[in-house]
PDB file of C-alpha atoms in Angstrom:
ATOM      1  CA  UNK A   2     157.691  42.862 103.008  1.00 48.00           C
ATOM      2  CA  UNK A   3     158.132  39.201 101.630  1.00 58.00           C
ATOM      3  CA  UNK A   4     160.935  40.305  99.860  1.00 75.00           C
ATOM      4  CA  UNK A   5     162.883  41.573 102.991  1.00 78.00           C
ATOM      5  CA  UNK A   6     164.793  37.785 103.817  1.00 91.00           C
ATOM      6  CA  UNK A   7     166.047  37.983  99.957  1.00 97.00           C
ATOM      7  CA  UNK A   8     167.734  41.784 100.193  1.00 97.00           C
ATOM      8  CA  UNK A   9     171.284  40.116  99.260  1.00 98.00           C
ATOM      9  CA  UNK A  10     170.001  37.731  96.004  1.00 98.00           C
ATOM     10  CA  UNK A  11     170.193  38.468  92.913  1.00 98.00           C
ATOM     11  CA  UNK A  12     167.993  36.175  90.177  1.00 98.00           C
ATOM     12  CA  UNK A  13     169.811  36.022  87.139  1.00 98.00           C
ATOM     13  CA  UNK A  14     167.939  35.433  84.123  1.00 98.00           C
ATOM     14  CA  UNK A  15     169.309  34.556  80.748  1.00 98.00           C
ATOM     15  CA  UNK A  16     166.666  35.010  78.051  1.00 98.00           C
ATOM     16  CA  UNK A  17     166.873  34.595  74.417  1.00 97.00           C
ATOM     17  CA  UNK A  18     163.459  35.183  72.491  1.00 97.00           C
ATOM     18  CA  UNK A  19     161.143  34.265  75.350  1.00 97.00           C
ATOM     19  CA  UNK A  20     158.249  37.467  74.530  1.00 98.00           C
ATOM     20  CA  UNK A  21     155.395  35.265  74.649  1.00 97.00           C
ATOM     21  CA  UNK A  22     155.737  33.680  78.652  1.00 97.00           C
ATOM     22  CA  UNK A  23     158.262  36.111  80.063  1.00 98.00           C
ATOM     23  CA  UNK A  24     156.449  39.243  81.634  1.00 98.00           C
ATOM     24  CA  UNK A  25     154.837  36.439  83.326  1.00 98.00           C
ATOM     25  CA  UNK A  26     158.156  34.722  84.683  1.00 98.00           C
ATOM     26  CA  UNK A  27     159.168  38.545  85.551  1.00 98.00           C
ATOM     27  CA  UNK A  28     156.169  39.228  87.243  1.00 98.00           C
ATOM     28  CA  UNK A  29     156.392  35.760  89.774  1.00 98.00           C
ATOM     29  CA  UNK A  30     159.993  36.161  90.357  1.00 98.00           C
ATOM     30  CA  UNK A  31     159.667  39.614  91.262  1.00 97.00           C
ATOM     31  CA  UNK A  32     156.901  38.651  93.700  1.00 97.00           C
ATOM     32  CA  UNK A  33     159.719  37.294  95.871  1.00 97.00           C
ATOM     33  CA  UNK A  34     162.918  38.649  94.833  1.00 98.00           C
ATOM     34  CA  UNK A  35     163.903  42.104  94.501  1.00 97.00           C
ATOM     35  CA  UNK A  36     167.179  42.143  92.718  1.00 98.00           C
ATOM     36  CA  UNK A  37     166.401  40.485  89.056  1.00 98.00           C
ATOM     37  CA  UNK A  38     169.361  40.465  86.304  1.00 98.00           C
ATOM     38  CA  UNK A  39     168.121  39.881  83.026  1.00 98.00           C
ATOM     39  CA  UNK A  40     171.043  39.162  80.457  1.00 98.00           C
ATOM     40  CA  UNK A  41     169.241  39.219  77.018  1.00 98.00           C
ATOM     41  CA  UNK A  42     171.232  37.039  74.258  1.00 98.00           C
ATOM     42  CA  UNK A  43     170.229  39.304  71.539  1.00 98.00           C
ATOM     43  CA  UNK A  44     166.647  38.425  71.294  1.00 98.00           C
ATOM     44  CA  UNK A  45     164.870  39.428  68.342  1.00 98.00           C
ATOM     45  CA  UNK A  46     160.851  39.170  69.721  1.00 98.00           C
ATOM     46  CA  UNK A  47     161.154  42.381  71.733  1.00 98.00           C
ATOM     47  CA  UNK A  48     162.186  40.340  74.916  1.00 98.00           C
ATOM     48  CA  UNK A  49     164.326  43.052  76.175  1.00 97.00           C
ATOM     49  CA  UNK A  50     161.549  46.086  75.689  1.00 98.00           C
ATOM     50  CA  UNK A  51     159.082  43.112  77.867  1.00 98.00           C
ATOM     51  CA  UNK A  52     162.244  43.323  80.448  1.00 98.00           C
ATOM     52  CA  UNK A  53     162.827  46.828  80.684  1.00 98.00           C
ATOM     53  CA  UNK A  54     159.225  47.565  81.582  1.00 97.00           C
ATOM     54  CA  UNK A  55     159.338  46.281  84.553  1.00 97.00           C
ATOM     55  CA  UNK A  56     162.761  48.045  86.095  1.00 96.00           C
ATOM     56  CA  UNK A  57     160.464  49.900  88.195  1.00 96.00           C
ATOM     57  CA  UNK A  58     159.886  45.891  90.142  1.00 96.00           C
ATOM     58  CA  UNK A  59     164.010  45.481  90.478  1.00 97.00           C
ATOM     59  CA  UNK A  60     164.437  44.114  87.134  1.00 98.00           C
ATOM     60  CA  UNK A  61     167.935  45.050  85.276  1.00 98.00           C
ATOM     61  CA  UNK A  62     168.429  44.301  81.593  1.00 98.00           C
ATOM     62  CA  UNK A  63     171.970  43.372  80.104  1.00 98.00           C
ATOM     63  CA  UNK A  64     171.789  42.755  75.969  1.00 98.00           C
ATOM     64  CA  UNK A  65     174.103  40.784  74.034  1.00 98.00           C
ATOM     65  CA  UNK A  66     174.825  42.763  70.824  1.00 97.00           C
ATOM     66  CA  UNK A  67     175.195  38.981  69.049  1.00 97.00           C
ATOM     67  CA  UNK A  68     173.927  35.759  69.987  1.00 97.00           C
ATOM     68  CA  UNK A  69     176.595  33.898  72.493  1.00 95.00           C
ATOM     69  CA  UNK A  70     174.675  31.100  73.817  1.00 94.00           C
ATOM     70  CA  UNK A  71     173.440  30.410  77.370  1.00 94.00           C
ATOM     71  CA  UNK A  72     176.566  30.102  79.336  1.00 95.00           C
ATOM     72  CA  UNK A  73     177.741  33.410  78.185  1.00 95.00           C
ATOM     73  CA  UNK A  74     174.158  34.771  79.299  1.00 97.00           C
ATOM     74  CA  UNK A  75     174.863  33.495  82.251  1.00 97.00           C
ATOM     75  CA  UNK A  76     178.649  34.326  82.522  1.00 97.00           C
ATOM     76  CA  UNK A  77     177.314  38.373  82.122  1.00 98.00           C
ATOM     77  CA  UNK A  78     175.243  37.925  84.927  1.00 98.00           C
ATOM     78  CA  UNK A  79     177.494  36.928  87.089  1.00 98.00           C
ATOM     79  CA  UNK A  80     180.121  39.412  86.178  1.00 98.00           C
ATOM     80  CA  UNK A  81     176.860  42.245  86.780  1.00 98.00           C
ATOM     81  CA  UNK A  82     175.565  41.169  90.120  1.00 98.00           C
ATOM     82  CA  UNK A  83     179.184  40.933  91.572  1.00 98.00           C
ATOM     83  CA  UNK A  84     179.691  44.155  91.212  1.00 98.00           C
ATOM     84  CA  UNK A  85     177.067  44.894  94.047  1.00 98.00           C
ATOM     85  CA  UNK A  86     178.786  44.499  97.630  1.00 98.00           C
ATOM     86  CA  UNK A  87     175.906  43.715  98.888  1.00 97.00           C
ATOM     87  CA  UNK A  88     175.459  40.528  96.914  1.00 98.00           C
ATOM     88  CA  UNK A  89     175.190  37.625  99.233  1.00 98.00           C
ATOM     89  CA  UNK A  90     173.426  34.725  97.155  1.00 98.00           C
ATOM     90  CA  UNK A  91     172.752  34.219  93.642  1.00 98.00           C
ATOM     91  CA  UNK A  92     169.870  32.101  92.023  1.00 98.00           C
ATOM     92  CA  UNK A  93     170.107  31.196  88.188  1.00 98.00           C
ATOM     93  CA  UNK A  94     166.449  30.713  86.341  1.00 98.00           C
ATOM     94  CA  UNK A  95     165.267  29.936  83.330  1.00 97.00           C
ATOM     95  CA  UNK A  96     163.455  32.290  81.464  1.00 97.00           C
ATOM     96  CA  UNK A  97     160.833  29.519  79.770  1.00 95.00           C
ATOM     97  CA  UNK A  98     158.354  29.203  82.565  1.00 96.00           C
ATOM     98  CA  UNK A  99     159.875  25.473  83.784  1.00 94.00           C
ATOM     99  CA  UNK A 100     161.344  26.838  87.252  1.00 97.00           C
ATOM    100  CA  UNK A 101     159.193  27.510  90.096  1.00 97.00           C
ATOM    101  CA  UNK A 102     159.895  30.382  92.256  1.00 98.00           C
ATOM    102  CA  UNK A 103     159.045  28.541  95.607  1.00 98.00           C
ATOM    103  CA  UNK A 104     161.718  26.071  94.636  1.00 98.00           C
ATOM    104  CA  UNK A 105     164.130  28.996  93.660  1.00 98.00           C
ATOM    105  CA  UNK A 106     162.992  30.599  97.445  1.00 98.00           C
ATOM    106  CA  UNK A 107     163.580  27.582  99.071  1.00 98.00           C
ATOM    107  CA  UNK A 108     167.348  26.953  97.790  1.00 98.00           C
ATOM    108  CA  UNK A 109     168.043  30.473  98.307  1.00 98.00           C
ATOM    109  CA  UNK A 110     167.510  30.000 102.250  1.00 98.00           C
ATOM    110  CA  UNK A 111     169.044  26.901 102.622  1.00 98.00           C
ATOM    111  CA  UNK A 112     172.103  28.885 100.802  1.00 98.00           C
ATOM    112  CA  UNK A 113     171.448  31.527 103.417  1.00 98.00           C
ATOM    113  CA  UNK A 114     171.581  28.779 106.337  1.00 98.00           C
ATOM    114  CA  UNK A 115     175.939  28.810 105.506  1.00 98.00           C
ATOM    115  CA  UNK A 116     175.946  25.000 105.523  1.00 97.00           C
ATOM    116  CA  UNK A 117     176.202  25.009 101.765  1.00 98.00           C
ATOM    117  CA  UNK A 118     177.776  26.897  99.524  1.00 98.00           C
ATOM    118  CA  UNK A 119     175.946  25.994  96.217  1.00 98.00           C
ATOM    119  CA  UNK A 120     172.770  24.141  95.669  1.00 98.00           C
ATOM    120  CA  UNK A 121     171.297  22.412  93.226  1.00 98.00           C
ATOM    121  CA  UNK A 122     168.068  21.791  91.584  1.00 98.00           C
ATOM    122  CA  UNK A 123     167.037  18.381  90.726  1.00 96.00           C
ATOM    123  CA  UNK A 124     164.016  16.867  88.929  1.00 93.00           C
ATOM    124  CA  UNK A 125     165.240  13.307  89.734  1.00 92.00           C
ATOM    125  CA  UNK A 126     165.793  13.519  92.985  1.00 91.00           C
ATOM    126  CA  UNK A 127     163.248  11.257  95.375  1.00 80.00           C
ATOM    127  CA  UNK A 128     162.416   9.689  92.749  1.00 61.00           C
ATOM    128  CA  UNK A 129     160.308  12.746  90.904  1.00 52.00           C
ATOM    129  CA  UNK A 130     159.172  12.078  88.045  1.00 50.00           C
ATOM    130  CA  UNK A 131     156.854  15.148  86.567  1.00 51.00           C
ATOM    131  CA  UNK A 132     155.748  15.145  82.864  1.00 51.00           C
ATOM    132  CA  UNK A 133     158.901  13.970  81.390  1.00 57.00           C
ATOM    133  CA  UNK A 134     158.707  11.192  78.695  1.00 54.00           C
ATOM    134  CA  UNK A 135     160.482   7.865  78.959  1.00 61.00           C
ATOM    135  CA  UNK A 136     163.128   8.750  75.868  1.00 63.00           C
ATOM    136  CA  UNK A 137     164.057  11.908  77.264  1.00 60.00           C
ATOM    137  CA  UNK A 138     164.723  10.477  80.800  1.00 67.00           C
ATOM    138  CA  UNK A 139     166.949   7.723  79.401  1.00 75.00           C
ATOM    139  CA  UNK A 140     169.022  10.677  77.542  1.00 70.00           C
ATOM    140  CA  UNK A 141     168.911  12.794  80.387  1.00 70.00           C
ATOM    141  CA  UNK A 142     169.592   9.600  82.974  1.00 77.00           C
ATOM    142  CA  UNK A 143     173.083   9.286  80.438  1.00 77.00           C
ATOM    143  CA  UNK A 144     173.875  12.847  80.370  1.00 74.00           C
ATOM    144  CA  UNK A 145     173.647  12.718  84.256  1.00 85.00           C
ATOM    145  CA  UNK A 146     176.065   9.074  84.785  1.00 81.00           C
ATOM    146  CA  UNK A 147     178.773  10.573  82.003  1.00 77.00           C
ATOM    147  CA  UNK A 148     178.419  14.111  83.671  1.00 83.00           C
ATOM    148  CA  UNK A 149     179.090  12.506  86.947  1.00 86.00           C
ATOM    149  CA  UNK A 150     181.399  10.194  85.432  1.00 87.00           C
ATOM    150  CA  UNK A 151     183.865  13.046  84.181  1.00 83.00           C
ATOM    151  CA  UNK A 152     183.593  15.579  86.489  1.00 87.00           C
ATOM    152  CA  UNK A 153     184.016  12.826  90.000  1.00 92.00           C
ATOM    153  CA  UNK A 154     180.515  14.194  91.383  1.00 95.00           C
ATOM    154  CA  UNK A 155     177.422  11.824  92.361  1.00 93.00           C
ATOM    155  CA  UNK A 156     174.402  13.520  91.771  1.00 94.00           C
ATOM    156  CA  UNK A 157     171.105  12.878  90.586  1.00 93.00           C
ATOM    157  CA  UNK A 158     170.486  16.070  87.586  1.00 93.00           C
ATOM    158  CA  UNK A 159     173.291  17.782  86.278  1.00 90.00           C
ATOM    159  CA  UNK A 160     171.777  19.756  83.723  1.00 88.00           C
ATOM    160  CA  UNK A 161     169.028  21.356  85.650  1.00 93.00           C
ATOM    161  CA  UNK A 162     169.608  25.640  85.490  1.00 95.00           C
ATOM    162  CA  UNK A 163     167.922  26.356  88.724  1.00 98.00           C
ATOM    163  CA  UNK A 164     170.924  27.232  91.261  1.00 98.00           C
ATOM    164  CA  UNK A 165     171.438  29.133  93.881  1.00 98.00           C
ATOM    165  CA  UNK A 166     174.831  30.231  95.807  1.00 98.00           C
ATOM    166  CA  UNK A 167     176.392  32.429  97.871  1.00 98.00           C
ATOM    167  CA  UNK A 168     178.756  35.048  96.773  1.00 98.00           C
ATOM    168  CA  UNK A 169     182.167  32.812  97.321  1.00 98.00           C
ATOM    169  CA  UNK A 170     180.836  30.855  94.608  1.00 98.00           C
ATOM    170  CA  UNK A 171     179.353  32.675  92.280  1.00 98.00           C
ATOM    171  CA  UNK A 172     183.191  34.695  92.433  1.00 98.00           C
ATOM    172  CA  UNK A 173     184.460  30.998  91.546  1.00 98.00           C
ATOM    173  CA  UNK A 174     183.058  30.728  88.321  1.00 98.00           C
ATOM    174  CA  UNK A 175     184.289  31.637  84.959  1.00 97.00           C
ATOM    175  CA  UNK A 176     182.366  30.274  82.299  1.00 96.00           C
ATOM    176  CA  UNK A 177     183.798  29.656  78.894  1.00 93.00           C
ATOM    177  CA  UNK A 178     181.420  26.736  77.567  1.00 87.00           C
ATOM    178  CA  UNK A 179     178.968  28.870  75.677  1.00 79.00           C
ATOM    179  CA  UNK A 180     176.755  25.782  74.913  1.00 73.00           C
ATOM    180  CA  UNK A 181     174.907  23.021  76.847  1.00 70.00           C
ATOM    181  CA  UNK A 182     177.951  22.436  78.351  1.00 82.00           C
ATOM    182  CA  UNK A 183     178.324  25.591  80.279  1.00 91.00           C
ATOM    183  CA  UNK A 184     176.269  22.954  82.831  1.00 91.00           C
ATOM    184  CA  UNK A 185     179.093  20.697  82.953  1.00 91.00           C
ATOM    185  CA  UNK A 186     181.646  23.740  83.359  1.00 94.00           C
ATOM    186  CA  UNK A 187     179.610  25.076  86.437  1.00 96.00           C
ATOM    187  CA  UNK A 188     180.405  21.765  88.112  1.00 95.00           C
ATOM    188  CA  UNK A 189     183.723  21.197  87.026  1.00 95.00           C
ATOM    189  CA  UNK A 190     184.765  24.382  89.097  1.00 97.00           C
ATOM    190  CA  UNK A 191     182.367  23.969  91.781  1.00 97.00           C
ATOM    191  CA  UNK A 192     184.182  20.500  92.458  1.00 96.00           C
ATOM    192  CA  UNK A 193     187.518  22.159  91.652  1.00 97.00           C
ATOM    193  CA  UNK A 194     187.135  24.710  94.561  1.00 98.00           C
ATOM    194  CA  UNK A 195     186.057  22.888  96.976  1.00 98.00           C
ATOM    195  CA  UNK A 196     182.794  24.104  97.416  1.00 98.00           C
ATOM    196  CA  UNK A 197     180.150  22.640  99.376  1.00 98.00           C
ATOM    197  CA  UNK A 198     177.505  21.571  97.287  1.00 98.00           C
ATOM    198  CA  UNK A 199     174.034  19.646  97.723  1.00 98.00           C
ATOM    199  CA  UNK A 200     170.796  18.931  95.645  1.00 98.00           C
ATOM    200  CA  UNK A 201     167.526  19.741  96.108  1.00 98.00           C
ATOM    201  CA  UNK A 202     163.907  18.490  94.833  1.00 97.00           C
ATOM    202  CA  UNK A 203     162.651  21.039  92.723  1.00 97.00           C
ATOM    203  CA  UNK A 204     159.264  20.644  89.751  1.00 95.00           C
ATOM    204  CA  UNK A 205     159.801  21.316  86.592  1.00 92.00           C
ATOM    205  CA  UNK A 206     156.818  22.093  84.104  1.00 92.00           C
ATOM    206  CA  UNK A 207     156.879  20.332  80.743  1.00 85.00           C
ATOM    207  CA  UNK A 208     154.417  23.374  78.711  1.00 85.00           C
ATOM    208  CA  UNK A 209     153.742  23.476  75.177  1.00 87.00           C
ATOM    209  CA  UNK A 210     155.531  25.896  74.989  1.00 89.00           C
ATOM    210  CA  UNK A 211     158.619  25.190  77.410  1.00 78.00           C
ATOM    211  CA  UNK A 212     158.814  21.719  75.242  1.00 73.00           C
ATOM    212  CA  UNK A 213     158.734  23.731  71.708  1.00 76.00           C
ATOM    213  CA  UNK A 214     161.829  25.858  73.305  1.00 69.00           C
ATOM    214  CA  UNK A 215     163.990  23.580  74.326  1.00 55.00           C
ATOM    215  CA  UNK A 216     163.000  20.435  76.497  1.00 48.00           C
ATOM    216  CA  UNK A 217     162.503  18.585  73.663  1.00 48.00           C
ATOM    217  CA  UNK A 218     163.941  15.248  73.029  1.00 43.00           C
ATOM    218  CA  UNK A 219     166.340  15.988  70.351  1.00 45.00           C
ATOM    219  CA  UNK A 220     167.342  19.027  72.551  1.00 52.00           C
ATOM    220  CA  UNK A 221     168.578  16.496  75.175  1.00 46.00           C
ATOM    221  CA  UNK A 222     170.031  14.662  72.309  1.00 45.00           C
ATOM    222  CA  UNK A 223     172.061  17.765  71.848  1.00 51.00           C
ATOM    223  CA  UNK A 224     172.831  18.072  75.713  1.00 50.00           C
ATOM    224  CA  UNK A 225     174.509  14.347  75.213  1.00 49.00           C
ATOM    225  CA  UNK A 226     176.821  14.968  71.989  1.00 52.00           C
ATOM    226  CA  UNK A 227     177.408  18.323  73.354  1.00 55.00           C
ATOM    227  CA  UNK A 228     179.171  16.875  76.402  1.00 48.00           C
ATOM    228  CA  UNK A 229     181.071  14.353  74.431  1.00 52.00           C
ATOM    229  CA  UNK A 230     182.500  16.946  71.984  1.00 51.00           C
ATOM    230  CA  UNK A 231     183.479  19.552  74.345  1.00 52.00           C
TER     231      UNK A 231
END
């Protein structure tokens, strides 16, 4: 089965009115991974019925009774999939279409591999460029030199939500940033436990309708005075 190398990951998945692309996310993650935590942040589009039709494919469904934000989506998650002792690696994904599950496949092994404990997604790194505008880079280009600035990292996208981990570090986080800035908090206690951490190239698609949810320019905007402010 293709699933068979990924027995010990766990996909966690925070969504937060995402009804009109996510049964298809769902359906491609599940194509590869067999363990899928979806932690809905109290979606009001019928997200969560979308998730819970397909437990029979692996898929769990956590609901927020209230809005929290991302990080505390994410935060759940964590706190769920720990609780299997069989949980050897963790990816993160994004629920808007943008990730790609080869990517997500690919980090996942090289997590496997033991020579890292966490790894990273980039869009920057060699140089990728995608179907990002020039505005947003620049933002996202700042966001990235006073993220790496603050937290005594050097890397190339640190507000990118594909990850992937083993379990040492997903038991090292503790995520009380509900915002944008949960991203920040992830690294701040990656670097803090000493946990051996590397990038890797990953695509990101720029929809309609993954623009319209949140990769919009003012959203990186936000992503900037978020960091500033926390």
């Amino acid at each position: 089965m293709a699933q068979a190398r990924f027995d010990d990951v766990w996909v966690v998945i925070p969504v937060y009115n995402e009804a009109p692309v996510l049964a298809a996310v769902l359906d491609d993650v599940t194509g590869t991974f067999g363990h899928v935590c979806v932690v809905d942040d109290c979606s009001t589009d019928g997200s969560d019925a979308i998730a819970r039709g397909l437990s029979g494919r692996g898929v769990r469904v956590l609901r927020h009774p209230i809005n929290l934000g991302q990080g505390a989506a994410l935060q759940t998650g964590l706190e769920y999939v720990l609780a299997d002792p069989l949980m050897g690696r963790v990816v993160t994904f994004d629920a808007d279409g943008q990730h790609h599950v080869p990517d997500a496949a690919a980090m996942a092994e090289r997590v496997g591999t033991g020579e890292l404990d966490v790894v990273l997604g980039s869009r920057f790194l060699g140089g990728a460029k995608g179907a990002m505008g020039g505005a947003k880079r620049l933002v996202l280009k700042a966001a990235v030199a006073y993220t790496n600035l603050s937290v005594g990292m050097k890397l190339t996208d640190t507000h990118n939500g594909l990850r992937a981990m083993n379990r040492q570090a997903a038991q090292a986080l503790h995520l009380t940033q509900n915002g944008m800035a949960h991203a920040t908090e992830i690294l701040e206690q990656i670097k803090r436990a000493g946990l051996r951490y590397g990038e890797h190239k990953v695509e990101i698609s720029y929809s309609p309708y993954a623009k319209a949810k949140g990769q919009s320019l003012l959203n990186s905007v936000n992503i900037l005075v978020d960091l500033m402010l926390r």
